[in-house]
Amino acid sequence: MNRIGFIGSGNMAFAMAGAIYNNDPTRKMGAFDIDPQRVDLFSKSFSSLTPYSSVFELEQSSEIIILAVKPQTIDDVLSQLKDSKKIIVSIAAGITLKYLENKLPEAYIVRVMPNTPSLVGEMAAGVSFSRDVTDMQKKAVLDFLAFSGIALEVDDSYMDAVTGLSGSGPAFVARIIDSFVKAGVAQGLDYKTAKNLTIQTFLGTASLLLEKNMDLEELIKMVSSPGGTTIAGRSVLENSSMEKIVLDTVTAATIRSKELGAR
Ligand SMILES: NC(=O)c1ccc[n+]([C@@H]2O[C@H](COP(=O)([O-])OP(=O)(O)OC[C@H]3O[C@@H](n4cnc5c(N)ncnc54)[C@H](OP(=O)(O)O)[C@@H]3O)[C@@H](O)[C@H]2O)c1
C-alpha cells in the first residue's frame, strides 16, 4: 500500500491523517513540518505514522504526497519538490492545477479543495486531476479521500466555485443555523434547547435527503400540509430575498477565491 506523506502538519493534515488512521490503522503515513512539535503530535496520535525531518526524506519515502501548507508558503515547498515524480496532492486554497504543473513538471498532480467537516469525516471536497494522472492513481487518491467524506471530481476551472460553495460553506451554514437559533429563542425557547433542536433539524434534513436520495421539492412538499404551519412560514421565506442573499454570498466568496488565486 502506498505511503501517504504530509508536508505541513497543521489542522487540515491532522484531520485527513485522522480519517485515514480511523479507517485503516495500519496504513503507512509520514509527516514533515517546519515545526518539529507538530510532527511529534502526529506521531504520538497515529502509530502508523513516521516522522520526517525534511521535505527530501519525506518525498523519498512516500508515494502520495499531500501539500498541506498555507498558500503563502507553498512556493518554498514546491521548489524542494521540483524533480519529484510522485503523486502530489495539493489542498492549498486558490493554487491552480496549472500553477502546480508548471512548478512540478515531472509529478502527477491532484488538487483538492476540502472543508472543515473533514474533522468529523463529513468533508465535501472538489478534486481535479492533471491530465497525465492514470486511472489507478486517481483511484488511489479517491480511496483515501473517501475516508474523510465525499470528493467530487470537477474541472479545475470550477475550483473557485467549489471554494465559494463548500469550502467556505460551513461558515455560511453556521451563520444560518445561528439565525434559526435566535428565532427559536425569540419564540420563548431557552438557548440550549433552540440550538439543539436547530442543529438536529439541519442534520436530520440533510440525512433524509441523502439516505433516501430524496428530491428537495419532494421533501418540502412532504412537510407542507395545506393551511398548516410550514406553508405559513414558507410564504414569508419564499417571498423574501433569501435566495438572492445566498447567491450573493457564494458569488462573493467565489470572486475572492479567484482574486486570491491570481498569481
Ligand atoms: N482549514 C480549512 O478549513 C481549509 C479548507 C480548505 C483548504 N485548506 C487549505 O489547507 C492548507 C492547510 O491549512 P491549515 O488550516 O491546516 O493550515 P495550518 O494549520 O497553518 O497548517 C500548515 C502547517 O504547515 C507548516 N508549514 C509552513 N511552512 C512550511 C514549510 N515550508 N514546510 C513544511 N511545513 C510548513 C505550518 O507551520 P507554521 O504554523 O509554523 O507556519 C503549519 O504547521 C492551506 O493551504 C489551506 O488553504 C484549509
PDB file of C-alpha atoms and ligand atoms in Angstrom:
ATOM      1  CA  MET A   1       0.000   0.000   0.000  1.00  0.00           C
ATOM      2  CA  ASN A   2       1.293   3.475  -0.889  1.00  0.00           C
ATOM      3  CA  ARG A   3       2.666   5.594   1.927  1.00  0.00           C
ATOM      4  CA  ILE A   4       0.896   8.927   2.225  1.00  0.00           C
ATOM      5  CA  GLY A   5       3.175  11.752   3.347  1.00  0.00           C
ATOM      6  CA  PHE A   6       2.006  15.120   4.666  1.00  0.00           C
ATOM      7  CA  ILE A   7       4.102  18.230   4.126  1.00  0.00           C
ATOM      8  CA  GLY A   8       2.710  20.748   6.590  1.00  0.00           C
ATOM      9  CA  SER A   9       1.286  19.104   9.698  1.00  0.00           C
ATOM     10  CA  GLY A  10      -1.417  21.601  10.614  1.00  0.00           C
ATOM     11  CA  ASN A  11      -5.162  21.395  11.135  1.00  0.00           C
ATOM     12  CA  MET A  12      -6.226  20.039   7.750  1.00  0.00           C
ATOM     13  CA  ALA A  13      -3.418  17.490   7.608  1.00  0.00           C
ATOM     14  CA  PHE A  14      -4.343  16.331  11.111  1.00  0.00           C
ATOM     15  CA  ALA A  15      -7.991  15.893  10.102  1.00  0.00           C
ATOM     16  CA  MET A  16      -7.044  13.928   6.968  1.00  0.00           C
ATOM     17  CA  ALA A  17      -4.455  11.778   8.745  1.00  0.00           C
ATOM     18  CA  GLY A  18      -7.016  11.104  11.499  1.00  0.00           C
ATOM     19  CA  ALA A  19      -9.597   9.976   8.943  1.00  0.00           C
ATOM     20  CA  ILE A  20      -7.077   7.632   7.281  1.00  0.00           C
ATOM     21  CA  TYR A  21      -5.955   6.258  10.654  1.00  0.00           C
ATOM     22  CA  ASN A  22      -9.510   5.679  11.930  1.00  0.00           C
ATOM     23  CA  ASN A  23     -10.422   3.748   8.798  1.00  0.00           C
ATOM     24  CA  ASP A  24      -7.160   1.847   8.410  1.00  0.00           C
ATOM     25  CA  PRO A  25      -4.821   1.996  11.436  1.00  0.00           C
ATOM     26  CA  THR A  26      -2.123   0.048   9.552  1.00  0.00           C
ATOM     27  CA  ARG A  27      -1.971   2.418   6.565  1.00  0.00           C
ATOM     28  CA  LYS A  28       1.566   3.805   6.374  1.00  0.00           C
ATOM     29  CA  MET A  29       1.794   7.589   6.688  1.00  0.00           C
ATOM     30  CA  GLY A  30       4.558  10.157   7.080  1.00  0.00           C
ATOM     31  CA  ALA A  31       4.693  13.801   8.121  1.00  0.00           C
ATOM     32  CA  PHE A  32       7.027  16.749   7.944  1.00  0.00           C
ATOM     33  CA  ASP A  33       6.562  20.293   9.246  1.00  0.00           C
ATOM     34  CA  ILE A  34       8.941  23.178   9.856  1.00  0.00           C
ATOM     35  CA  ASP A  35       7.753  22.953  13.453  1.00  0.00           C
ATOM     36  CA  PRO A  36       9.017  19.581  14.826  1.00  0.00           C
ATOM     37  CA  GLN A  37       6.476  19.745  17.668  1.00  0.00           C
ATOM     38  CA  ARG A  38       3.685  19.443  15.115  1.00  0.00           C
ATOM     39  CA  VAL A  39       5.263  16.273  13.705  1.00  0.00           C
ATOM     40  CA  ASP A  40       5.633  14.924  17.266  1.00  0.00           C
ATOM     41  CA  LEU A  41       1.925  15.406  17.794  1.00  0.00           C
ATOM     42  CA  PHE A  42       1.225  13.426  14.608  1.00  0.00           C
ATOM     43  CA  SER A  43       3.479  10.506  15.551  1.00  0.00           C
ATOM     44  CA  LYS A  44       2.018  10.385  19.082  1.00  0.00           C
ATOM     45  CA  SER A  45      -1.523  10.396  17.675  1.00  0.00           C
ATOM     46  CA  PHE A  46      -1.056   7.895  14.829  1.00  0.00           C
ATOM     47  CA  SER A  47       1.100   4.816  15.450  1.00  0.00           C
ATOM     48  CA  SER A  48       1.320   4.091  11.701  1.00  0.00           C
ATOM     49  CA  LEU A  49       2.986   7.457  11.014  1.00  0.00           C
ATOM     50  CA  THR A  50       6.713   8.018  10.525  1.00  0.00           C
ATOM     51  CA  PRO A  51       8.098  11.486  11.326  1.00  0.00           C
ATOM     52  CA  TYR A  52      10.494  13.021   8.787  1.00  0.00           C
ATOM     53  CA  SER A  53      12.911  15.856   9.295  1.00  0.00           C
ATOM     54  CA  SER A  54      12.982  17.210   5.738  1.00  0.00           C
ATOM     55  CA  VAL A  55      10.862  17.508   2.601  1.00  0.00           C
ATOM     56  CA  PHE A  56      13.523  15.462   0.806  1.00  0.00           C
ATOM     57  CA  GLU A  57      13.288  12.485   3.205  1.00  0.00           C
ATOM     58  CA  LEU A  58       9.510  12.516   3.125  1.00  0.00           C
ATOM     59  CA  GLU A  59       9.437  12.700  -0.678  1.00  0.00           C
ATOM     60  CA  GLN A  60      11.799   9.715  -0.976  1.00  0.00           C
ATOM     61  CA  SER A  61       9.682   7.565   1.346  1.00  0.00           C
ATOM     62  CA  SER A  62       6.150   8.419   0.123  1.00  0.00           C
ATOM     63  CA  GLU A  63       4.213   7.503  -2.993  1.00  0.00           C
ATOM     64  CA  ILE A  64       1.451  10.052  -2.398  1.00  0.00           C
ATOM     65  CA  ILE A  65       2.471  13.450  -1.036  1.00  0.00           C
ATOM     66  CA  ILE A  66      -0.080  15.857   0.406  1.00  0.00           C
ATOM     67  CA  LEU A  67       0.824  19.528   0.328  1.00  0.00           C
ATOM     68  CA  ALA A  68      -0.954  20.901   3.382  1.00  0.00           C
ATOM     69  CA  VAL A  69       0.872  24.183   3.912  1.00  0.00           C
ATOM     70  CA  LYS A  70      -0.699  27.626   3.599  1.00  0.00           C
ATOM     71  CA  PRO A  71      -0.807  29.073   0.067  1.00  0.00           C
ATOM     72  CA  GLN A  72       1.599  31.844   1.164  1.00  0.00           C
ATOM     73  CA  THR A  73       4.340  29.303   1.948  1.00  0.00           C
ATOM     74  CA  ILE A  74       3.723  26.762  -0.809  1.00  0.00           C
ATOM     75  CA  ASP A  75       6.381  28.116  -3.210  1.00  0.00           C
ATOM     76  CA  ASP A  76       9.160  27.180  -0.821  1.00  0.00           C
ATOM     77  CA  VAL A  77       7.897  23.577  -0.681  1.00  0.00           C
ATOM     78  CA  LEU A  78       7.278  23.402  -4.454  1.00  0.00           C
ATOM     79  CA  SER A  79      10.868  24.398  -5.171  1.00  0.00           C
ATOM     80  CA  GLN A  80      12.057  21.485  -2.993  1.00  0.00           C
ATOM     81  CA  LEU A  81       9.805  19.073  -4.915  1.00  0.00           C
ATOM     82  CA  LYS A  82      10.595  20.316  -8.420  1.00  0.00           C
ATOM     83  CA  ASP A  83      12.115  16.999  -9.592  1.00  0.00           C
ATOM     84  CA  SER A  84       9.567  14.743  -7.869  1.00  0.00           C
ATOM     85  CA  LYS A  85       7.889  12.056  -9.966  1.00  0.00           C
ATOM     86  CA  LYS A  86       5.373  11.155  -7.282  1.00  0.00           C
ATOM     87  CA  ILE A  87       1.628  11.779  -6.924  1.00  0.00           C
ATOM     88  CA  ILE A  88       1.369  15.224  -5.353  1.00  0.00           C
ATOM     89  CA  VAL A  89      -1.966  16.284  -3.873  1.00  0.00           C
ATOM     90  CA  SER A  90      -2.306  19.971  -3.050  1.00  0.00           C
ATOM     91  CA  ILE A  91      -5.042  21.174  -0.702  1.00  0.00           C
ATOM     92  CA  ALA A  92      -3.848  24.795  -0.778  1.00  0.00           C
ATOM     93  CA  ALA A  93      -6.751  27.146  -1.455  1.00  0.00           C
ATOM     94  CA  GLY A  94      -6.503  29.083  -4.724  1.00  0.00           C
ATOM     95  CA  ILE A  95      -3.392  27.363  -6.118  1.00  0.00           C
ATOM     96  CA  THR A  96      -4.385  26.132  -9.568  1.00  0.00           C
ATOM     97  CA  LEU A  97      -3.549  22.855 -11.233  1.00  0.00           C
ATOM     98  CA  LYS A  98      -1.759  24.782 -13.999  1.00  0.00           C
ATOM     99  CA  TYR A  99       0.436  26.616 -11.496  1.00  0.00           C
ATOM    100  CA  LEU A 100       1.337  23.335  -9.796  1.00  0.00           C
ATOM    101  CA  GLU A 101       2.032  21.624 -13.150  1.00  0.00           C
ATOM    102  CA  ASN A 102       4.475  24.383 -14.076  1.00  0.00           C
ATOM    103  CA  LYS A 103       6.316  24.111 -10.771  1.00  0.00           C
ATOM    104  CA  LEU A 104       6.295  20.281 -10.674  1.00  0.00           C
ATOM    105  CA  PRO A 105       6.716  19.188 -14.316  1.00  0.00           C
ATOM    106  CA  GLU A 106       7.586  15.555 -13.507  1.00  0.00           C
ATOM    107  CA  ALA A 107       4.907  14.883 -10.890  1.00  0.00           C
ATOM    108  CA  TYR A 108       1.335  13.609 -11.140  1.00  0.00           C
ATOM    109  CA  ILE A 109      -0.730  16.482  -9.771  1.00  0.00           C
ATOM    110  CA  VAL A 110      -4.029  16.411  -7.932  1.00  0.00           C
ATOM    111  CA  ARG A 111      -5.770  19.436  -6.465  1.00  0.00           C
ATOM    112  CA  VAL A 112      -8.299  19.075  -3.669  1.00  0.00           C
ATOM    113  CA  MET A 113     -10.483  21.722  -2.049  1.00  0.00           C
ATOM    114  CA  PRO A 114     -11.575  20.170   1.260  1.00  0.00           C
ATOM    115  CA  ASN A 115     -13.690  21.723   4.009  1.00  0.00           C
ATOM    116  CA  THR A 116     -13.602  21.702   7.811  1.00  0.00           C
ATOM    117  CA  PRO A 117     -16.236  18.959   8.372  1.00  0.00           C
ATOM    118  CA  SER A 118     -13.399  16.628   7.357  1.00  0.00           C
ATOM    119  CA  LEU A 119     -12.596  16.867  11.101  1.00  0.00           C
ATOM    120  CA  VAL A 120     -15.587  14.568  11.679  1.00  0.00           C
ATOM    121  CA  GLY A 121     -15.366  12.533   8.460  1.00  0.00           C
ATOM    122  CA  GLU A 122     -18.052  14.610   6.711  1.00  0.00           C
ATOM    123  CA  MET A 123     -15.905  16.520   4.221  1.00  0.00           C
ATOM    124  CA  ALA A 124     -17.385  17.840   0.975  1.00  0.00           C
ATOM    125  CA  ALA A 125     -14.455  18.328  -1.412  1.00  0.00           C
ATOM    126  CA  GLY A 126     -13.855  19.134  -5.049  1.00  0.00           C
ATOM    127  CA  VAL A 127     -10.968  17.310  -6.711  1.00  0.00           C
ATOM    128  CA  SER A 128      -9.270  17.936 -10.052  1.00  0.00           C
ATOM    129  CA  PHE A 129      -6.578  15.853 -11.735  1.00  0.00           C
ATOM    130  CA  SER A 130      -3.748  16.704 -14.043  1.00  0.00           C
ATOM    131  CA  ARG A 131      -4.225  15.103 -17.487  1.00  0.00           C
ATOM    132  CA  ASP A 132      -1.419  12.592 -17.088  1.00  0.00           C
ATOM    133  CA  VAL A 133      -2.761  11.131 -13.824  1.00  0.00           C
ATOM    134  CA  THR A 134      -3.666   7.497 -14.556  1.00  0.00           C
ATOM    135  CA  ASP A 135      -6.949   5.845 -13.557  1.00  0.00           C
ATOM    136  CA  MET A 136      -5.096   3.751 -10.990  1.00  0.00           C
ATOM    137  CA  GLN A 137      -3.508   6.847  -9.451  1.00  0.00           C
ATOM    138  CA  LYS A 138      -6.910   8.572  -9.399  1.00  0.00           C
ATOM    139  CA  LYS A 139      -8.388   5.600  -7.591  1.00  0.00           C
ATOM    140  CA  ALA A 140      -5.576   5.587  -5.031  1.00  0.00           C
ATOM    141  CA  VAL A 141      -6.272   9.259  -4.236  1.00  0.00           C
ATOM    142  CA  LEU A 142     -10.073   8.975  -4.255  1.00  0.00           C
ATOM    143  CA  ASP A 143      -9.888   5.915  -1.977  1.00  0.00           C
ATOM    144  CA  PHE A 144      -8.116   7.737   0.843  1.00  0.00           C
ATOM    145  CA  LEU A 145     -10.146  10.945   0.353  1.00  0.00           C
ATOM    146  CA  ALA A 146     -13.284   8.827   0.855  1.00  0.00           C
ATOM    147  CA  PHE A 147     -12.136   8.252   4.449  1.00  0.00           C
ATOM    148  CA  SER A 148     -12.692  11.988   5.102  1.00  0.00           C
ATOM    149  CA  GLY A 149     -16.077  12.325   3.388  1.00  0.00           C
ATOM    150  CA  ILE A 150     -17.009  12.869  -0.250  1.00  0.00           C
ATOM    151  CA  ALA A 151     -14.731  14.175  -3.007  1.00  0.00           C
ATOM    152  CA  LEU A 152     -16.324  15.006  -6.339  1.00  0.00           C
ATOM    153  CA  GLU A 153     -14.268  15.389  -9.497  1.00  0.00           C
ATOM    154  CA  VAL A 154     -14.632  18.791 -11.177  1.00  0.00           C
ATOM    155  CA  ASP A 155     -12.742  20.600 -13.903  1.00  0.00           C
ATOM    156  CA  ASP A 156     -10.075  22.771 -12.271  1.00  0.00           C
ATOM    157  CA  SER A 157     -11.772  25.901 -13.663  1.00  0.00           C
ATOM    158  CA  TYR A 158     -14.671  25.253 -11.232  1.00  0.00           C
ATOM    159  CA  MET A 159     -12.476  25.064  -8.151  1.00  0.00           C
ATOM    160  CA  ASP A 160     -13.207  28.699  -7.169  1.00  0.00           C
ATOM    161  CA  ALA A 161     -16.913  27.862  -7.234  1.00  0.00           C
ATOM    162  CA  VAL A 162     -16.243  24.814  -5.050  1.00  0.00           C
ATOM    163  CA  THR A 163     -14.307  27.078  -2.675  1.00  0.00           C
ATOM    164  CA  GLY A 164     -17.194  29.583  -2.569  1.00  0.00           C
ATOM    165  CA  LEU A 165     -19.814  26.878  -2.041  1.00  0.00           C
ATOM    166  CA  SER A 166     -18.447  24.029   0.079  1.00  0.00           C
ATOM    167  CA  GLY A 167     -15.035  25.399   1.139  1.00  0.00           C
ATOM    168  CA  SER A 168     -16.475  28.490   2.812  1.00  0.00           C
ATOM    169  CA  GLY A 169     -19.912  26.863   3.165  1.00  0.00           C
ATOM    170  CA  PRO A 170     -19.561  25.624   6.761  1.00  0.00           C
ATOM    171  CA  ALA A 171     -19.275  29.253   7.966  1.00  0.00           C
ATOM    172  CA  PHE A 172     -22.341  30.301   5.948  1.00  0.00           C
ATOM    173  CA  VAL A 173     -24.365  27.346   7.198  1.00  0.00           C
ATOM    174  CA  ALA A 174     -23.309  28.056  10.807  1.00  0.00           C
ATOM    175  CA  ARG A 175     -24.458  31.668  10.347  1.00  0.00           C
ATOM    176  CA  ILE A 176     -27.852  30.498   9.053  1.00  0.00           C
ATOM    177  CA  ILE A 177     -28.142  27.989  11.922  1.00  0.00           C
ATOM    178  CA  ASP A 178     -27.446  30.878  14.307  1.00  0.00           C
ATOM    179  CA  SER A 179     -30.401  32.825  12.804  1.00  0.00           C
ATOM    180  CA  PHE A 180     -32.691  29.836  13.400  1.00  0.00           C
ATOM    181  CA  VAL A 181     -31.471  29.505  16.998  1.00  0.00           C
ATOM    182  CA  LYS A 182     -32.168  33.211  17.593  1.00  0.00           C
ATOM    183  CA  ALA A 183     -35.633  32.779  16.053  1.00  0.00           C
ATOM    184  CA  GLY A 184     -36.325  29.868  18.430  1.00  0.00           C
ATOM    185  CA  VAL A 185     -35.188  31.965  21.396  1.00  0.00           C
ATOM    186  CA  ALA A 186     -37.478  34.793  20.209  1.00  0.00           C
ATOM    187  CA  GLN A 187     -40.373  32.337  20.442  1.00  0.00           C
ATOM    188  CA  GLY A 188     -39.514  31.701  24.112  1.00  0.00           C
ATOM    189  CA  LEU A 189     -37.260  28.617  23.952  1.00  0.00           C
ATOM    190  CA  ASP A 190     -34.097  28.653  26.036  1.00  0.00           C
ATOM    191  CA  TYR A 191     -30.855  28.986  24.016  1.00  0.00           C
ATOM    192  CA  LYS A 192     -29.640  25.407  24.565  1.00  0.00           C
ATOM    193  CA  THR A 193     -32.931  23.846  23.546  1.00  0.00           C
ATOM    194  CA  ALA A 194     -33.232  26.115  20.487  1.00  0.00           C
ATOM    195  CA  LYS A 195     -29.638  25.305  19.456  1.00  0.00           C
ATOM    196  CA  ASN A 196     -30.010  21.543  19.841  1.00  0.00           C
ATOM    197  CA  LEU A 197     -33.342  21.466  18.017  1.00  0.00           C
ATOM    198  CA  THR A 198     -31.944  23.567  15.163  1.00  0.00           C
ATOM    199  CA  ILE A 199     -28.736  21.599  14.696  1.00  0.00           C
ATOM    200  CA  GLN A 200     -30.595  18.285  14.766  1.00  0.00           C
ATOM    201  CA  THR A 201     -33.106  19.675  12.239  1.00  0.00           C
ATOM    202  CA  PHE A 202     -30.280  20.576   9.825  1.00  0.00           C
ATOM    203  CA  LEU A 203     -28.585  17.220  10.388  1.00  0.00           C
ATOM    204  CA  GLY A 204     -31.829  15.254  10.076  1.00  0.00           C
ATOM    205  CA  THR A 205     -32.905  17.090   6.932  1.00  0.00           C
ATOM    206  CA  ALA A 206     -29.525  16.515   5.301  1.00  0.00           C
ATOM    207  CA  SER A 207     -29.536  12.820   6.282  1.00  0.00           C
ATOM    208  CA  LEU A 208     -33.070  12.350   4.969  1.00  0.00           C
ATOM    209  CA  LEU A 209     -32.156  13.937   1.632  1.00  0.00           C
ATOM    210  CA  LEU A 210     -29.021  11.840   1.348  1.00  0.00           C
ATOM    211  CA  GLU A 211     -30.155   8.477   2.668  1.00  0.00           C
ATOM    212  CA  LYS A 212     -33.486   8.423   0.842  1.00  0.00           C
ATOM    213  CA  ASN A 213     -31.973  10.156  -2.193  1.00  0.00           C
ATOM    214  CA  MET A 214     -34.939  12.492  -1.909  1.00  0.00           C
ATOM    215  CA  ASP A 215     -35.629  15.365  -4.228  1.00  0.00           C
ATOM    216  CA  LEU A 216     -35.575  18.784  -2.463  1.00  0.00           C
ATOM    217  CA  GLU A 217     -39.065  19.729  -3.694  1.00  0.00           C
ATOM    218  CA  GLU A 218     -40.418  16.357  -2.604  1.00  0.00           C
ATOM    219  CA  LEU A 219     -39.180  16.923   0.946  1.00  0.00           C
ATOM    220  CA  ILE A 220     -40.585  20.470   1.036  1.00  0.00           C
ATOM    221  CA  LYS A 221     -43.967  19.123  -0.141  1.00  0.00           C
ATOM    222  CA  MET A 222     -43.866  16.319   2.411  1.00  0.00           C
ATOM    223  CA  VAL A 223     -43.662  18.780   5.335  1.00  0.00           C
ATOM    224  CA  SER A 224     -46.173  21.302   3.925  1.00  0.00           C
ATOM    225  CA  SER A 225     -49.756  20.324   4.736  1.00  0.00           C
ATOM    226  CA  PRO A 226     -52.360  22.645   3.214  1.00  0.00           C
ATOM    227  CA  GLY A 227     -53.232  25.527   5.543  1.00  0.00           C
ATOM    228  CA  GLY A 228     -50.586  24.345   8.044  1.00  0.00           C
ATOM    229  CA  THR A 229     -47.632  25.850   9.855  1.00  0.00           C
ATOM    230  CA  THR A 230     -44.961  25.122   7.220  1.00  0.00           C
ATOM    231  CA  ILE A 231     -46.963  26.832   4.471  1.00  0.00           C
ATOM    232  CA  ALA A 232     -47.340  29.889   6.729  1.00  0.00           C
ATOM    233  CA  GLY A 233     -43.573  30.043   7.280  1.00  0.00           C
ATOM    234  CA  ARG A 234     -42.693  29.284   3.664  1.00  0.00           C
ATOM    235  CA  SER A 235     -44.855  32.141   2.395  1.00  0.00           C
ATOM    236  CA  VAL A 236     -42.571  34.531   4.300  1.00  0.00           C
ATOM    237  CA  LEU A 237     -39.296  32.797   3.434  1.00  0.00           C
ATOM    238  CA  GLU A 238     -40.045  32.299  -0.247  1.00  0.00           C
ATOM    239  CA  ASN A 239     -41.237  35.892  -0.711  1.00  0.00           C
ATOM    240  CA  SER A 240     -38.067  37.240   0.914  1.00  0.00           C
ATOM    241  CA  SER A 241     -34.734  37.957  -0.789  1.00  0.00           C
ATOM    242  CA  MET A 242     -33.201  34.858   0.853  1.00  0.00           C
ATOM    243  CA  GLU A 243     -32.304  33.203  -2.449  1.00  0.00           C
ATOM    244  CA  LYS A 244     -30.568  36.338  -3.721  1.00  0.00           C
ATOM    245  CA  ILE A 245     -28.671  36.789  -0.454  1.00  0.00           C
ATOM    246  CA  VAL A 246     -27.341  33.215  -0.632  1.00  0.00           C
ATOM    247  CA  LEU A 247     -26.451  33.718  -4.298  1.00  0.00           C
ATOM    248  CA  ASP A 248     -24.573  36.937  -3.482  1.00  0.00           C
ATOM    249  CA  THR A 249     -22.798  35.249  -0.560  1.00  0.00           C
ATOM    250  CA  VAL A 250     -21.470  32.330  -2.616  1.00  0.00           C
ATOM    251  CA  THR A 251     -20.632  34.686  -5.509  1.00  0.00           C
ATOM    252  CA  ALA A 252     -18.596  36.980  -3.231  1.00  0.00           C
ATOM    253  CA  ALA A 253     -16.649  34.002  -1.843  1.00  0.00           C
ATOM    254  CA  THR A 254     -16.049  32.643  -5.361  1.00  0.00           C
ATOM    255  CA  ILE A 255     -14.780  36.027  -6.604  1.00  0.00           C
ATOM    256  CA  ARG A 256     -12.478  36.321  -3.571  1.00  0.00           C
ATOM    257  CA  SER A 257     -11.111  32.842  -4.265  1.00  0.00           C
ATOM    258  CA  LYS A 258     -10.305  33.936  -7.838  1.00  0.00           C
ATOM    259  CA  GLU A 259      -8.561  37.066  -6.532  1.00  0.00           C
ATOM    260  CA  LEU A 260      -6.500  35.100  -4.004  1.00  0.00           C
ATOM    261  CA  GLY A 261      -5.503  32.541  -6.621  1.00  0.00           C
ATOM    262  CA  ALA A 262      -4.303  35.088  -9.158  1.00  0.00           C
ATOM    263  CA  ARG A 263      -0.549  34.582  -9.317  1.00  0.00           C
TER     264      ARG A 263
HETATM  265  N1  LIG B   1      -8.634  24.974   7.327  1.00  0.00           N
HETATM  266  C1  LIG B   1      -9.542  24.873   6.368  1.00  0.00           C
HETATM  267  O1  LIG B   1     -10.759  24.922   6.588  1.00  0.00           O
HETATM  268  C2  LIG B   1      -9.120  24.635   4.948  1.00  0.00           C
HETATM  269  C3  LIG B   1     -10.090  24.340   3.974  1.00  0.00           C
HETATM  270  C4  LIG B   1      -9.657  24.103   2.673  1.00  0.00           C
HETATM  271  C5  LIG B   1      -8.318  24.165   2.351  1.00  0.00           C
HETATM  272  N2  LIG B   1      -7.416  24.468   3.321  1.00  0.00           N
HETATM  273  C6  LIG B   1      -6.016  24.535   2.927  1.00  0.00           C
HETATM  274  O2  LIG B   1      -5.293  23.624   3.706  1.00  0.00           O
HETATM  275  C7  LIG B   1      -3.961  24.093   3.822  1.00  0.00           C
HETATM  276  C8  LIG B   1      -3.540  23.928   5.260  1.00  0.00           C
HETATM  277  O3  LIG B   1      -4.406  24.696   6.079  1.00  0.00           O
HETATM  278  P1  LIG B   1      -4.390  24.512   7.655  1.00  0.00           P
HETATM  279  O4  LIG B   1      -5.577  25.231   8.169  1.00  0.00           O
HETATM  280  O5  LIG B   1      -4.175  23.092   8.005  1.00  0.00           O
HETATM  281  O6  LIG B   1      -3.062  25.358   7.983  1.00  0.00           O
HETATM  282  P2  LIG B   1      -2.108  25.272   9.251  1.00  0.00           P
HETATM  283  O7  LIG B   1      -2.832  24.684  10.429  1.00  0.00           O
HETATM  284  O8  LIG B   1      -1.444  26.594   9.395  1.00  0.00           O
HETATM  285  O9  LIG B   1      -1.026  24.172   8.804  1.00  0.00           O
HETATM  286  C9  LIG B   1       0.034  24.422   7.950  1.00  0.00           C
HETATM  287  C10 LIG B   1       1.309  23.867   8.612  1.00  0.00           C
HETATM  288  O10 LIG B   1       2.368  23.917   7.673  1.00  0.00           O
HETATM  289  C11 LIG B   1       3.526  24.417   8.341  1.00  0.00           C
HETATM  290  N3  LIG B   1       4.473  24.971   7.392  1.00  0.00           N
HETATM  291  C12 LIG B   1       4.631  26.246   6.966  1.00  0.00           C
HETATM  292  N4  LIG B   1       5.633  26.330   6.046  1.00  0.00           N
HETATM  293  C13 LIG B   1       6.106  25.087   5.880  1.00  0.00           C
HETATM  294  C14 LIG B   1       7.148  24.530   5.083  1.00  0.00           C
HETATM  295  N5  LIG B   1       7.886  25.286   4.265  1.00  0.00           N
HETATM  296  N6  LIG B   1       7.355  23.184   5.144  1.00  0.00           N
HETATM  297  C15 LIG B   1       6.612  22.412   5.966  1.00  0.00           C
HETATM  298  N7  LIG B   1       5.645  22.878   6.771  1.00  0.00           N
HETATM  299  C16 LIG B   1       5.371  24.197   6.726  1.00  0.00           C
HETATM  300  C17 LIG B   1       2.957  25.416   9.289  1.00  0.00           C
HETATM  301  O11 LIG B   1       3.880  25.785  10.271  1.00  0.00           O
HETATM  302  P3  LIG B   1       3.805  27.294  10.886  1.00  0.00           P
HETATM  303  O12 LIG B   1       2.451  27.390  11.546  1.00  0.00           O
HETATM  304  O13 LIG B   1       4.944  27.318  11.831  1.00  0.00           O
HETATM  305  O14 LIG B   1       3.931  28.221   9.705  1.00  0.00           O
HETATM  306  C18 LIG B   1       1.743  24.664   9.833  1.00  0.00           C
HETATM  307  O15 LIG B   1       2.087  23.789  10.894  1.00  0.00           O
HETATM  308  C19 LIG B   1      -3.952  25.539   3.359  1.00  0.00           C
HETATM  309  O16 LIG B   1      -3.287  25.637   2.118  1.00  0.00           O
HETATM  310  C20 LIG B   1      -5.405  25.902   3.215  1.00  0.00           C
HETATM  311  O17 LIG B   1      -5.610  26.766   2.107  1.00  0.00           O
HETATM  312  C21 LIG B   1      -7.775  24.709   4.612  1.00  0.00           C
END
